[in-house]
Amino acid sequence: DAKTTQPTSMDCAEGRAANLPCNHSTISGNEYVYWYRQIHSQGPQYIIHGLKNNETNEMASLIITEDRKSSTLILPHATLRDTAVYYCIVRVGAYKYIFGTGTRLKVLA
Amino acid sequence: GAVVSQHPSRVICKSGTSVKIECRSLDFQATTMFWYRQFPKQSLMLMATSNEGSKATYEQGVEKDKFLINHASLTLSTLTVTSAHPEDSSFYICSARGSGPYNQPQHFGDGTRLSIL
């Protein structure tokens, strides 16, 4: 079973920040949180990952709570092309990803 | 960034045919590759994990004789769906990770849509 839970769907206005939450209450001390997104009929695209410090790259920011039981992916200025299913993943075992249901983000014009 | 190429992107064939899907890491050596399948409106389901030069490890409920996986080199893994039937129609996706730090992310191919008539 996936070690993460996410809301099924979210809407966001174009140009606004999209904040996508993820709960991972059973995460272990050395496990990273990974975020991917999947646009229809394509493979998942890597976005960002982190352990306990907040992370930022050209695509997004990742905010991880101090107790590491939840995190939020932030797309600072959502565009229509950001419409996708977003997956938050905590590895199971050595390297395995078990995907949860993800959040279907719809960016509205 | 790391690129994973998957071929073919789409295949349509008759029931009973065996179909081979290739997954290549183009700019890094993939010590571990993973195969997933995805049904419409569902999430990705891990089928198997393969390490270069060794036998694949299959997830519970995945038939190893049905889905043959070969990972003969550090840049290529293949998935063969043997004697495919309509219920095997699905979106098959591979991913790969390199030999760097343990926390490095996997990188995914663009998937193969398999349709069995």
mmCIF file of N, CA, C and O in Angstrom, chain B residues 4-8 19-26 28-36 47-58 67-80 92-97 107 109 112:
data_model
loop_
_atom_site.group_PDB
_atom_site.id
_atom_site.type_symbol
_atom_site.label_atom_id
_atom_site.label_comp_id
_atom_site.label_asym_id
_atom_site.label_seq_id
_atom_site.Cartn_x
_atom_site.Cartn_y
_atom_site.Cartn_z
ATOM 1 N N VAL B 4 14.833 8.765 -20.136
ATOM 2 C CA VAL B 4 14.485 7.363 -20.323
ATOM 3 C C VAL B 4 13.589 7.263 -21.557
ATOM 4 O O VAL B 4 12.593 7.972 -21.657
ATOM 5 N N SER B 5 13.994 6.410 -22.463
ATOM 6 C CA SER B 5 13.257 6.252 -23.711
ATOM 7 C C SER B 5 12.559 4.903 -23.731
ATOM 8 O O SER B 5 13.158 3.879 -23.383
ATOM 9 N N GLN B 6 11.323 4.895 -24.162
ATOM 10 C CA GLN B 6 10.553 3.654 -24.193
ATOM 11 C C GLN B 6 10.029 3.456 -25.626
ATOM 12 O O GLN B 6 9.575 4.401 -26.281
ATOM 13 N N HIS B 7 10.098 2.205 -26.077
ATOM 14 C CA HIS B 7 9.697 1.921 -27.462
ATOM 15 C C HIS B 7 9.053 0.551 -27.566
ATOM 16 O O HIS B 7 9.547 -0.390 -26.924
ATOM 17 N N PRO B 8 7.975 0.377 -28.297
ATOM 18 C CA PRO B 8 7.261 1.408 -29.058
ATOM 19 C C PRO B 8 6.352 2.221 -28.137
ATOM 20 O O PRO B 8 6.127 1.851 -26.990
ATOM 21 N N VAL B 19 4.560 -9.631 -27.265
ATOM 22 C CA VAL B 19 4.943 -8.240 -27.541
ATOM 23 C C VAL B 19 6.122 -7.850 -26.659
ATOM 24 O O VAL B 19 6.076 -8.072 -25.448
ATOM 25 N N LYS B 20 7.142 -7.268 -27.254
ATOM 26 C CA LYS B 20 8.316 -6.838 -26.500
ATOM 27 C C LYS B 20 8.348 -5.326 -26.428
ATOM 28 O O LYS B 20 8.213 -4.640 -27.440
ATOM 29 N N ILE B 21 8.572 -4.802 -25.227
ATOM 30 C CA ILE B 21 8.693 -3.361 -24.997
ATOM 31 C C ILE B 21 10.100 -3.080 -24.485
ATOM 32 O O ILE B 21 10.580 -3.765 -23.569
ATOM 33 N N GLU B 22 10.743 -2.074 -25.059
ATOM 34 C CA GLU B 22 12.108 -1.728 -24.654
ATOM 35 C C GLU B 22 12.123 -0.454 -23.813
ATOM 36 O O GLU B 22 11.360 0.477 -24.064
ATOM 37 N N CYS B 23 13.023 -0.438 -22.856
ATOM 38 C CA CYS B 23 13.213 0.730 -22.003
ATOM 39 C C CYS B 23 14.708 1.017 -21.944
ATOM 40 O O CYS B 23 15.493 0.156 -21.526
ATOM 41 N N ARG B 24 15.090 2.215 -22.368
ATOM 42 C CA ARG B 24 16.503 2.571 -22.412
ATOM 43 C C ARG B 24 16.784 3.834 -21.599
ATOM 44 O O ARG B 24 16.031 4.808 -21.684
ATOM 45 N N SER B 25 17.861 3.806 -20.840
ATOM 46 C CA SER B 25 18.353 5.023 -20.207
ATOM 47 C C SER B 25 19.371 5.622 -21.172
ATOM 48 O O SER B 25 20.345 4.971 -21.538
ATOM 49 N N LEU B 26 19.142 6.857 -21.594
ATOM 50 C CA LEU B 26 19.929 7.424 -22.687
ATOM 51 C C LEU B 26 21.207 8.110 -22.222
ATOM 52 O O LEU B 26 22.181 8.173 -22.968
ATOM 53 N N PHE B 28 22.480 7.899 -18.756
ATOM 54 C CA PHE B 28 23.014 7.430 -17.472
ATOM 55 C C PHE B 28 22.904 5.910 -17.443
ATOM 56 O O PHE B 28 22.171 5.305 -18.241
ATOM 57 N N GLN B 29 23.640 5.317 -16.547
ATOM 58 C CA GLN B 29 23.607 3.863 -16.392
ATOM 59 C C GLN B 29 22.564 3.505 -15.336
ATOM 60 O O GLN B 29 22.638 3.975 -14.207
ATOM 61 N N ALA B 30 21.620 2.701 -15.746
ATOM 62 C CA ALA B 30 20.494 2.351 -14.880
ATOM 63 C C ALA B 30 20.755 1.018 -14.192
ATOM 64 O O ALA B 30 20.604 -0.040 -14.793
ATOM 65 N N THR B 31 21.142 1.080 -12.948
ATOM 66 C CA THR B 31 21.383 -0.160 -12.213
ATOM 67 C C THR B 31 20.074 -0.858 -11.869
ATOM 68 O O THR B 31 20.030 -2.074 -11.732
ATOM 69 N N THR B 32 19.016 -0.073 -11.723
ATOM 70 C CA THR B 32 17.711 -0.648 -11.391
ATOM 71 C C THR B 32 16.651 -0.061 -12.309
ATOM 72 O O THR B 32 16.623 1.148 -12.523
ATOM 73 N N MET B 33 15.829 -0.934 -12.847
ATOM 74 C CA MET B 33 14.704 -0.479 -13.661
ATOM 75 C C MET B 33 13.421 -1.080 -13.112
ATOM 76 O O MET B 33 13.434 -2.148 -12.494
ATOM 77 N N PHE B 34 12.343 -0.387 -13.336
ATOM 78 C CA PHE B 34 11.045 -0.784 -12.803
ATOM 79 C C PHE B 34 10.017 -0.794 -13.938
ATOM 80 O O PHE B 34 10.080 0.034 -14.844
ATOM 81 N N TRP B 35 9.087 -1.713 -13.836
ATOM 82 C CA TRP B 35 7.993 -1.784 -14.807
ATOM 83 C C TRP B 35 6.666 -1.619 -14.087
ATOM 84 O O TRP B 35 6.412 -2.254 -13.059
ATOM 85 N N TYR B 36 5.826 -0.754 -14.664
ATOM 86 C CA TYR B 36 4.511 -0.466 -14.114
ATOM 87 C C TYR B 36 3.466 -0.702 -15.205
ATOM 88 O O TYR B 36 3.758 -0.655 -16.398
ATOM 89 N N MET B 47 4.854 -3.542 -11.247
ATOM 90 C CA MET B 47 4.821 -4.953 -11.638
ATOM 91 C C MET B 47 6.076 -5.686 -11.158
ATOM 92 O O MET B 47 5.992 -6.777 -10.623
ATOM 93 N N ALA B 48 7.221 -5.063 -11.405
ATOM 94 C CA ALA B 48 8.464 -5.767 -11.106
ATOM 95 C C ALA B 48 9.619 -4.792 -11.048
ATOM 96 O O ALA B 48 9.563 -3.688 -11.595
ATOM 97 N N THR B 49 10.662 -5.243 -10.350
ATOM 98 C CA THR B 49 11.909 -4.493 -10.221
ATOM 99 C C THR B 49 13.018 -5.349 -10.805
ATOM 100 O O THR B 49 13.104 -6.549 -10.507
ATOM 101 N N SER B 50 13.860 -4.754 -11.628
ATOM 102 C CA SER B 50 14.969 -5.532 -12.175
ATOM 103 C C SER B 50 16.281 -4.819 -11.968
ATOM 104 O O SER B 50 16.381 -3.608 -12.131
ATOM 105 N N ASN B 51 17.269 -5.582 -11.564
ATOM 106 C CA ASN B 51 18.637 -5.091 -11.429
ATOM 107 C C ASN B 51 19.479 -5.707 -12.530
ATOM 108 O O ASN B 51 19.312 -6.881 -12.869
ATOM 109 N N GLU B 52 20.370 -4.921 -13.056
ATOM 110 C CA GLU B 52 21.192 -5.369 -14.174
ATOM 111 C C GLU B 52 21.911 -6.661 -13.846
ATOM 112 O O GLU B 52 22.533 -6.771 -12.784
ATOM 113 N N GLY B 53 21.752 -7.629 -14.719
ATOM 114 C CA GLY B 53 22.447 -8.895 -14.589
ATOM 115 C C GLY B 53 21.817 -9.895 -13.650
ATOM 116 O O GLY B 53 22.379 -10.973 -13.438
ATOM 117 N N SER B 54 20.675 -9.581 -13.073
ATOM 118 C CA SER B 54 20.038 -10.550 -12.178
ATOM 119 C C SER B 54 18.557 -10.683 -12.515
ATOM 120 O O SER B 54 18.010 -9.889 -13.286
ATOM 121 N N LYS B 55 17.929 -11.668 -11.925
ATOM 122 C CA LYS B 55 16.516 -11.914 -12.206
ATOM 123 C C LYS B 55 15.652 -10.811 -11.608
ATOM 124 O O LYS B 55 15.963 -10.262 -10.549
ATOM 125 N N ALA B 56 14.547 -10.567 -12.285
ATOM 126 C CA ALA B 56 13.624 -9.547 -11.796
ATOM 127 C C ALA B 56 12.873 -10.039 -10.575
ATOM 128 O O ALA B 56 12.661 -11.243 -10.396
ATOM 129 N N THR B 57 12.471 -9.098 -9.747
ATOM 130 C CA THR B 57 11.626 -9.389 -8.587
ATOM 131 C C THR B 57 10.226 -8.902 -8.894
ATOM 132 O O THR B 57 10.026 -7.718 -9.145
ATOM 133 N N TYR B 58 9.273 -9.824 -8.886
ATOM 134 C CA TYR B 58 7.912 -9.499 -9.269
ATOM 135 C C TYR B 58 7.059 -9.196 -8.053
ATOM 136 O O TYR B 58 7.218 -9.787 -6.987
ATOM 137 N N PHE B 67 4.899 -12.108 -17.961
ATOM 138 C CA PHE B 67 5.601 -10.853 -18.172
ATOM 139 C C PHE B 67 7.096 -11.102 -17.952
ATOM 140 O O PHE B 67 7.594 -11.038 -16.832
ATOM 141 N N LEU B 68 7.786 -11.357 -19.059
ATOM 142 C CA LEU B 68 9.210 -11.688 -18.983
ATOM 143 C C LEU B 68 10.034 -10.411 -19.003
ATOM 144 O O LEU B 68 9.876 -9.578 -19.885
ATOM 145 N N ILE B 69 10.916 -10.279 -18.051
ATOM 146 C CA ILE B 69 11.741 -9.076 -17.948
ATOM 147 C C ILE B 69 13.198 -9.468 -18.074
ATOM 148 O O ILE B 69 13.671 -10.396 -17.410
ATOM 149 N N ASN B 70 13.900 -8.727 -18.922
ATOM 150 C CA ASN B 70 15.328 -8.925 -19.113
ATOM 151 C C ASN B 70 16.040 -7.600 -18.919
ATOM 152 O O ASN B 70 15.631 -6.575 -19.453
ATOM 153 N N HIS B 71 17.105 -7.600 -18.156
ATOM 154 C CA HIS B 71 17.870 -6.371 -17.892
ATOM 155 C C HIS B 71 19.338 -6.700 -18.114
ATOM 156 O O HIS B 71 20.119 -6.759 -17.181
ATOM 157 N N ALA B 72 19.650 -6.922 -19.381
ATOM 158 C CA ALA B 72 20.953 -7.480 -19.725
ATOM 159 C C ALA B 72 22.086 -6.473 -19.710
ATOM 160 O O ALA B 72 23.253 -6.844 -19.651
ATOM 161 N N SER B 73 21.749 -5.175 -19.787
ATOM 162 C CA SER B 73 22.813 -4.174 -19.775
ATOM 163 C C SER B 73 22.405 -3.019 -18.881
ATOM 164 O O SER B 73 21.257 -2.937 -18.429
ATOM 165 N N LEU B 74 23.330 -2.131 -18.620
ATOM 166 C CA LEU B 74 23.051 -1.001 -17.728
ATOM 167 C C LEU B 74 22.223 0.084 -18.391
ATOM 168 O O LEU B 74 21.914 1.093 -17.755
ATOM 169 N N THR B 75 21.874 -0.093 -19.666
ATOM 170 C CA THR B 75 21.058 0.921 -20.325
ATOM 171 C C THR B 75 19.797 0.367 -20.966
ATOM 172 O O THR B 75 19.036 1.114 -21.580
ATOM 173 N N LEU B 76 19.549 -0.931 -20.811
ATOM 174 C CA LEU B 76 18.406 -1.520 -21.498
ATOM 175 C C LEU B 76 17.722 -2.576 -20.653
ATOM 176 O O LEU B 76 18.357 -3.485 -20.118
ATOM 177 N N SER B 77 16.408 -2.432 -20.545
ATOM 178 C CA SER B 77 15.569 -3.478 -19.970
ATOM 179 C C SER B 77 14.415 -3.718 -20.932
ATOM 180 O O SER B 77 13.943 -2.784 -21.599
ATOM 181 N N THR B 78 13.987 -4.966 -21.037
ATOM 182 C CA THR B 78 12.850 -5.279 -21.903
ATOM 183 C C THR B 78 11.783 -6.013 -21.117
ATOM 184 O O THR B 78 12.073 -6.789 -20.198
ATOM 185 N N LEU B 79 10.551 -5.742 -21.493
ATOM 186 C CA LEU B 79 9.388 -6.436 -20.946
ATOM 187 C C LEU B 79 8.698 -7.129 -22.111
ATOM 188 O O LEU B 79 8.351 -6.476 -23.103
ATOM 189 N N THR B 80 8.536 -8.436 -22.016
ATOM 190 C CA THR B 80 7.826 -9.188 -23.042
ATOM 191 C C THR B 80 6.529 -9.707 -22.465
ATOM 192 O O THR B 80 6.555 -10.449 -21.466
ATOM 193 N N TYR B 92 1.808 0.537 -20.298
ATOM 194 C CA TYR B 92 2.971 0.004 -19.593
ATOM 195 C C TYR B 92 4.052 1.086 -19.556
ATOM 196 O O TYR B 92 4.380 1.687 -20.579
ATOM 197 N N ILE B 93 4.600 1.311 -18.363
ATOM 198 C CA ILE B 93 5.566 2.388 -18.170
ATOM 199 C C ILE B 93 6.790 1.835 -17.457
ATOM 200 O O ILE B 93 6.657 1.067 -16.493
ATOM 201 N N CYS B 94 7.962 2.236 -17.916
ATOM 202 C CA CYS B 94 9.183 1.836 -17.221
ATOM 203 C C CYS B 94 9.805 3.053 -16.540
ATOM 204 O O CYS B 94 9.510 4.201 -16.888
ATOM 205 N N SER B 95 10.612 2.777 -15.543
ATOM 206 C CA SER B 95 11.410 3.831 -14.927
ATOM 207 C C SER B 95 12.787 3.275 -14.616
ATOM 208 O O SER B 95 12.995 2.063 -14.613
ATOM 209 N N ALA B 96 13.714 4.188 -14.366
ATOM 210 C CA ALA B 96 15.091 3.768 -14.114
ATOM 211 C C ALA B 96 15.734 4.680 -13.090
ATOM 212 O O ALA B 96 15.397 5.858 -12.991
ATOM 213 N N ARG B 97 16.625 4.099 -12.309
ATOM 214 C CA ARG B 97 17.445 4.887 -11.408
ATOM 215 C C ARG B 97 18.893 4.521 -11.636
ATOM 216 O O ARG B 97 19.209 3.393 -12.003
ATOM 217 N N HIS B 107 13.465 8.041 -12.991
ATOM 218 C CA HIS B 107 13.032 8.776 -14.169
ATOM 219 C C HIS B 107 12.248 7.831 -15.068
ATOM 220 O O HIS B 107 12.659 6.693 -15.273
ATOM 221 N N GLY B 109 9.925 6.583 -18.470
ATOM 222 C CA GLY B 109 9.687 6.668 -19.902
ATOM 223 C C GLY B 109 8.293 7.207 -20.166
ATOM 224 O O GLY B 109 7.514 7.428 -19.240
ATOM 225 N N THR B 112 4.080 2.804 -23.020
ATOM 226 C CA THR B 112 3.679 2.060 -24.215
ATOM 227 C C THR B 112 2.227 1.674 -24.048
ATOM 228 O O THR B 112 1.865 1.002 -23.080
#
